Short mmCIF file of C-alpha atoms in Angstrom, two decimals:
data_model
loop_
_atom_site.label_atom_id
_atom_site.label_comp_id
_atom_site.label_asym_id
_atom_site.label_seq_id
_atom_site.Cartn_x
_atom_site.Cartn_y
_atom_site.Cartn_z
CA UNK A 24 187.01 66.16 105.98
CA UNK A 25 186.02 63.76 108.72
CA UNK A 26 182.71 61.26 108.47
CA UNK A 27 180.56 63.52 110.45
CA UNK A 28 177.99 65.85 109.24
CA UNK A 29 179.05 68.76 106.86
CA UNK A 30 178.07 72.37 107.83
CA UNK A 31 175.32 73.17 106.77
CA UNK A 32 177.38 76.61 104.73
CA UNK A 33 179.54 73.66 102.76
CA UNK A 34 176.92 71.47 102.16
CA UNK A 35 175.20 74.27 100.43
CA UNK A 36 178.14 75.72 98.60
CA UNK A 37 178.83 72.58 97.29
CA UNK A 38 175.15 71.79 96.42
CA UNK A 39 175.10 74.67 94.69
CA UNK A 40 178.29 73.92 92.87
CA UNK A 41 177.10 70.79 91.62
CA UNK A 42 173.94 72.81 90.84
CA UNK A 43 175.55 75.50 88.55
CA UNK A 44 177.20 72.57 86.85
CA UNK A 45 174.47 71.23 86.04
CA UNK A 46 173.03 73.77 84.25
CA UNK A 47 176.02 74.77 82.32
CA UNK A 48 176.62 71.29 80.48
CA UNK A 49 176.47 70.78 77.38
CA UNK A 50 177.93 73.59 75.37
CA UNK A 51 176.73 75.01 72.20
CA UNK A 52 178.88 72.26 70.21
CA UNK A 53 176.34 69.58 72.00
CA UNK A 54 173.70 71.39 69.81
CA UNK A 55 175.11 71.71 66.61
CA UNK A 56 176.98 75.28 67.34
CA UNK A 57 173.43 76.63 68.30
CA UNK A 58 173.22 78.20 71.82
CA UNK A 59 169.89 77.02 73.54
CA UNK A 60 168.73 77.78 77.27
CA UNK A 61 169.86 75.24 80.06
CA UNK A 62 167.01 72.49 81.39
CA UNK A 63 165.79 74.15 84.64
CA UNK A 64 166.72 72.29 87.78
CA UNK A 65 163.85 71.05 89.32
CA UNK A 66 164.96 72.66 93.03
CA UNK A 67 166.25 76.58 91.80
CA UNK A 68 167.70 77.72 95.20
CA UNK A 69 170.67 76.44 97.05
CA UNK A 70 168.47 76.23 100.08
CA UNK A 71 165.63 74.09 97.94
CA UNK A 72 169.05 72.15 96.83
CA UNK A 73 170.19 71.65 100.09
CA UNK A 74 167.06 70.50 101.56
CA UNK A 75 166.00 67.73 98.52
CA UNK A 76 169.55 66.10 99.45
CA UNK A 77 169.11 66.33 103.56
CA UNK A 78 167.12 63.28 103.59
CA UNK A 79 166.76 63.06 107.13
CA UNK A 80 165.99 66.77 107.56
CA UNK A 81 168.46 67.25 110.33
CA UNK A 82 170.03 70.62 108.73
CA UNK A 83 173.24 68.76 107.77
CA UNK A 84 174.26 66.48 105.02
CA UNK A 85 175.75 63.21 106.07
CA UNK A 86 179.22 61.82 103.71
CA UNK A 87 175.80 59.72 102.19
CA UNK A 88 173.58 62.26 101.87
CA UNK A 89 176.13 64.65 99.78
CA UNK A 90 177.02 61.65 97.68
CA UNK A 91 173.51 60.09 96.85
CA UNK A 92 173.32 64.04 95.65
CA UNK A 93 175.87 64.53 94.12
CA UNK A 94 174.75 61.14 92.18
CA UNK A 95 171.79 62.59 91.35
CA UNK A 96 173.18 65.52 89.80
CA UNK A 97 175.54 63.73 87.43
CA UNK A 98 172.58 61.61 86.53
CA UNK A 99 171.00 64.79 85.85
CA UNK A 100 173.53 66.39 83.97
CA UNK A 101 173.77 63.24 81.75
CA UNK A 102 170.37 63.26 81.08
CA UNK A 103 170.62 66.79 79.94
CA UNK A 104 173.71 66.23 77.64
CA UNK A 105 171.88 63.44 76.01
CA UNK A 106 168.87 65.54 75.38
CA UNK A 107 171.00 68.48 73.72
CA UNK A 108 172.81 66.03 71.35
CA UNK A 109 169.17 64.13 70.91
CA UNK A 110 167.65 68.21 70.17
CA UNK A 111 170.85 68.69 67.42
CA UNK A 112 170.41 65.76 65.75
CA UNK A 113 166.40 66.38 65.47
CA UNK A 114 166.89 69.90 64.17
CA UNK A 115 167.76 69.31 60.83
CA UNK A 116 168.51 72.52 59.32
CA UNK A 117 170.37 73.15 62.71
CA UNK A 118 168.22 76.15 62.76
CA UNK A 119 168.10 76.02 66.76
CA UNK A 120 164.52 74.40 67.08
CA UNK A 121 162.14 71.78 66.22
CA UNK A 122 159.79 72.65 63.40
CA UNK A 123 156.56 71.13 62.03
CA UNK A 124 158.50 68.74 59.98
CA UNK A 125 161.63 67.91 62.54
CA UNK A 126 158.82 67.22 65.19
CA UNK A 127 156.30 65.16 62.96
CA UNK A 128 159.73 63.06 62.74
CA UNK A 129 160.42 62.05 66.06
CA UNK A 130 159.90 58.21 66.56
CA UNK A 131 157.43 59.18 70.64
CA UNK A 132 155.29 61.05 68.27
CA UNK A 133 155.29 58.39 65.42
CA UNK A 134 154.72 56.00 68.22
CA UNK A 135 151.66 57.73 69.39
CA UNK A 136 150.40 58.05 66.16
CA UNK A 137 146.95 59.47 66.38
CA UNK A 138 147.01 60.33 70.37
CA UNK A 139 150.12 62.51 69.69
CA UNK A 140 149.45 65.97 70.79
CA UNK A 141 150.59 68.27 68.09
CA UNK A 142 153.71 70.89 68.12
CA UNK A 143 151.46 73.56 69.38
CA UNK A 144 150.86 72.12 72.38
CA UNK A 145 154.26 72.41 73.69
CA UNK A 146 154.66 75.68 71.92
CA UNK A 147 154.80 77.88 74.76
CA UNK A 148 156.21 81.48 73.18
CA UNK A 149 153.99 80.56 70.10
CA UNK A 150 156.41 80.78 67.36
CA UNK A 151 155.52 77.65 65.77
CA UNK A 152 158.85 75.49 66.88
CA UNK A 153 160.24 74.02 69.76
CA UNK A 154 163.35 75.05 71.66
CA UNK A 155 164.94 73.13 74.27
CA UNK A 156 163.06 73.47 77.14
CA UNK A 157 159.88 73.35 75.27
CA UNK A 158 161.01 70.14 73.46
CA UNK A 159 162.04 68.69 76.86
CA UNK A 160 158.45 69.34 78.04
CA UNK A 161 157.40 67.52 74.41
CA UNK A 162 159.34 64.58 75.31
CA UNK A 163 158.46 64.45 78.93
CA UNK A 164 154.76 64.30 77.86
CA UNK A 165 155.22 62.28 74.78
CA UNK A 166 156.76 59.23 76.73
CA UNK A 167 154.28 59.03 78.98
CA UNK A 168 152.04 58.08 76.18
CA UNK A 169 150.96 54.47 74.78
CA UNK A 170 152.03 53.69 71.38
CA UNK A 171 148.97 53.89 69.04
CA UNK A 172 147.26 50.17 68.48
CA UNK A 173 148.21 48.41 65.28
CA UNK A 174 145.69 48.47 62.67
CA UNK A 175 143.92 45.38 62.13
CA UNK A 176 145.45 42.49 60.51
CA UNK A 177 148.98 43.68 61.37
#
């Protein structure tokens, strides 16, 4: 493959390879044997792939372009395989999701103390636990917070 700009086709197939990857890490075993739903990519199309990684907007990805992608997708699939293993070792009972208890554990929401918002709020099917991509949402929010003042005298 010579320095010049990829095709626009490869690019995109390869995009989208690095893509599908992606979402596929992290098996089952990452999880404690319990099958949970990939993280959604943030861009869901080859096209929206291909276009986040075309910095300059030319149509083509540069030898730079595809790798400062392709970086971004490992990061991203690192991220992801560290939140499954992070998800198995909160579930406790290995039951597949966060409960009450398993969630009232977590050290963002001991952190917040007080300004925590409570499992329900990230409870989007209502069943009263967290799966993965609801407890990726949790911990997306929950970060963002300020840990709770010490009391007095502390």
């Amino acid at each position: 493959m010579s320095l010049g700009k990829l095709p626009g086709t490869v690019a995109t197939a390869l995009v989208l390879c690095a893509a599908s990857a992606a979402t596929s890490a992290a098996p089952a075993a990452a999880t404690g044997g319990v099958a949970t739903a990939p993280l959604p990519p943030p861009a869901t199309t080859a096209a929206s792939i291909f276009h986040a990684v075309d910095a300059n907007k030319d149509g083509a990805l540069s030898p730079q372009e595809f790798a400062a992608g392709y970086a971004a997708v490992q990061r991203l699939m690192t991220l992801e395989i560290r939140l499954r293993e992070q998800f198995g070792r909160v579930d406790a009972d290995h039951g597949g999701s966060i409960d009450a208890g398993e969630y009232a554990r977590l050290m963002l929401v001991r952190r917040a103390g007080a300004a925590a918002p409570p499992l329900a709020a990230f409870d989007a099917d209502g069943n009263g636990s967290l799966n993965f991509a609801e407890y990726v949402a949790a911990i997306r929010r929950l970060a963002a917070l300020r840990p709770a003042p010490a009391p007095a005298g502390k």
